[in-house]
Short mmCIF file of C-alpha atoms in Angstrom, two decimals:
data_model
loop_
_atom_site.label_atom_id
_atom_site.label_comp_id
_atom_site.label_asym_id
_atom_site.label_seq_id
_atom_site.Cartn_x
_atom_site.Cartn_y
_atom_site.Cartn_z
CA MET A 1 12.67 22.14 -16.60
CA GLY A 2 8.96 21.49 -16.78
CA LEU A 3 9.39 19.24 -19.79
CA ILE A 4 11.94 17.10 -17.94
CA LEU A 5 9.57 16.69 -14.98
CA LEU A 6 6.71 15.80 -17.32
CA GLU A 7 8.85 13.19 -19.05
CA ALA A 8 9.95 11.71 -15.70
CA LEU A 9 6.33 11.54 -14.53
CA LEU A 10 5.31 9.83 -17.76
CA ALA A 11 8.13 7.28 -17.38
CA LEU A 12 7.05 6.57 -13.79
CA VAL A 13 3.43 6.07 -14.83
CA LEU A 14 4.52 3.77 -17.62
CA LEU A 15 6.65 1.74 -15.20
CA VAL A 16 3.75 1.38 -12.76
CA LEU A 17 1.42 0.27 -15.55
CA ILE A 18 3.90 -2.34 -16.77
CA VAL A 19 4.37 -3.73 -13.25
CA TRP A 20 0.60 -3.81 -12.66
CA TRP A 21 -0.01 -5.50 -16.00
CA THR A 22 2.55 -8.25 -15.39
CA MET A 23 1.44 -8.92 -11.81
CA PHE A 24 -2.35 -8.70 -11.90
CA SER A 25 -3.60 -8.75 -15.47
CA GLY A 26 -4.67 -12.38 -15.81
CA ARG A 27 -5.87 -13.01 -12.27
CA ASP A 28 -9.44 -12.97 -11.07
CA LYS A 29 -9.74 -10.07 -8.61
CA GLY A 30 -5.97 -9.59 -8.70
CA GLU A 31 -4.88 -12.18 -6.14
CA LEU A 32 -4.39 -15.92 -5.99
CA LYS A 33 -6.83 -17.98 -3.94
CA PRO A 34 -5.43 -19.31 -0.63
CA ASP A 35 -5.97 -22.89 -1.85
CA ASP A 36 -3.74 -22.25 -4.85
CA LYS A 37 -0.92 -21.00 -2.64
CA GLU A 38 -1.17 -24.07 -0.39
CA GLU A 39 -1.12 -26.43 -3.38
CA ARG A 40 1.96 -24.72 -4.79
CA THR A 41 3.69 -24.91 -1.41
CA ASN A 42 2.88 -28.60 -1.10
CA LYS A 43 4.08 -29.33 -4.64
CA SER A 44 7.39 -27.58 -4.07
CA SER A 45 7.86 -29.36 -0.72
CA ASN A 46 7.33 -32.75 -2.37
CA LYS A 47 10.11 -32.08 -4.90
CA GLU A 48 12.78 -31.85 -2.21
#
């Protein structure tokens, strides 16, 4: 029983690490700057 719980915990930790890596790995301080978000919003609005 303990081994199953350990394996489940390890899988959860691995999942969290993968999600963190894909979301925040390449960004400075983890988040986009507000200017970047506005520029993206304006670019997508112009396409319509």
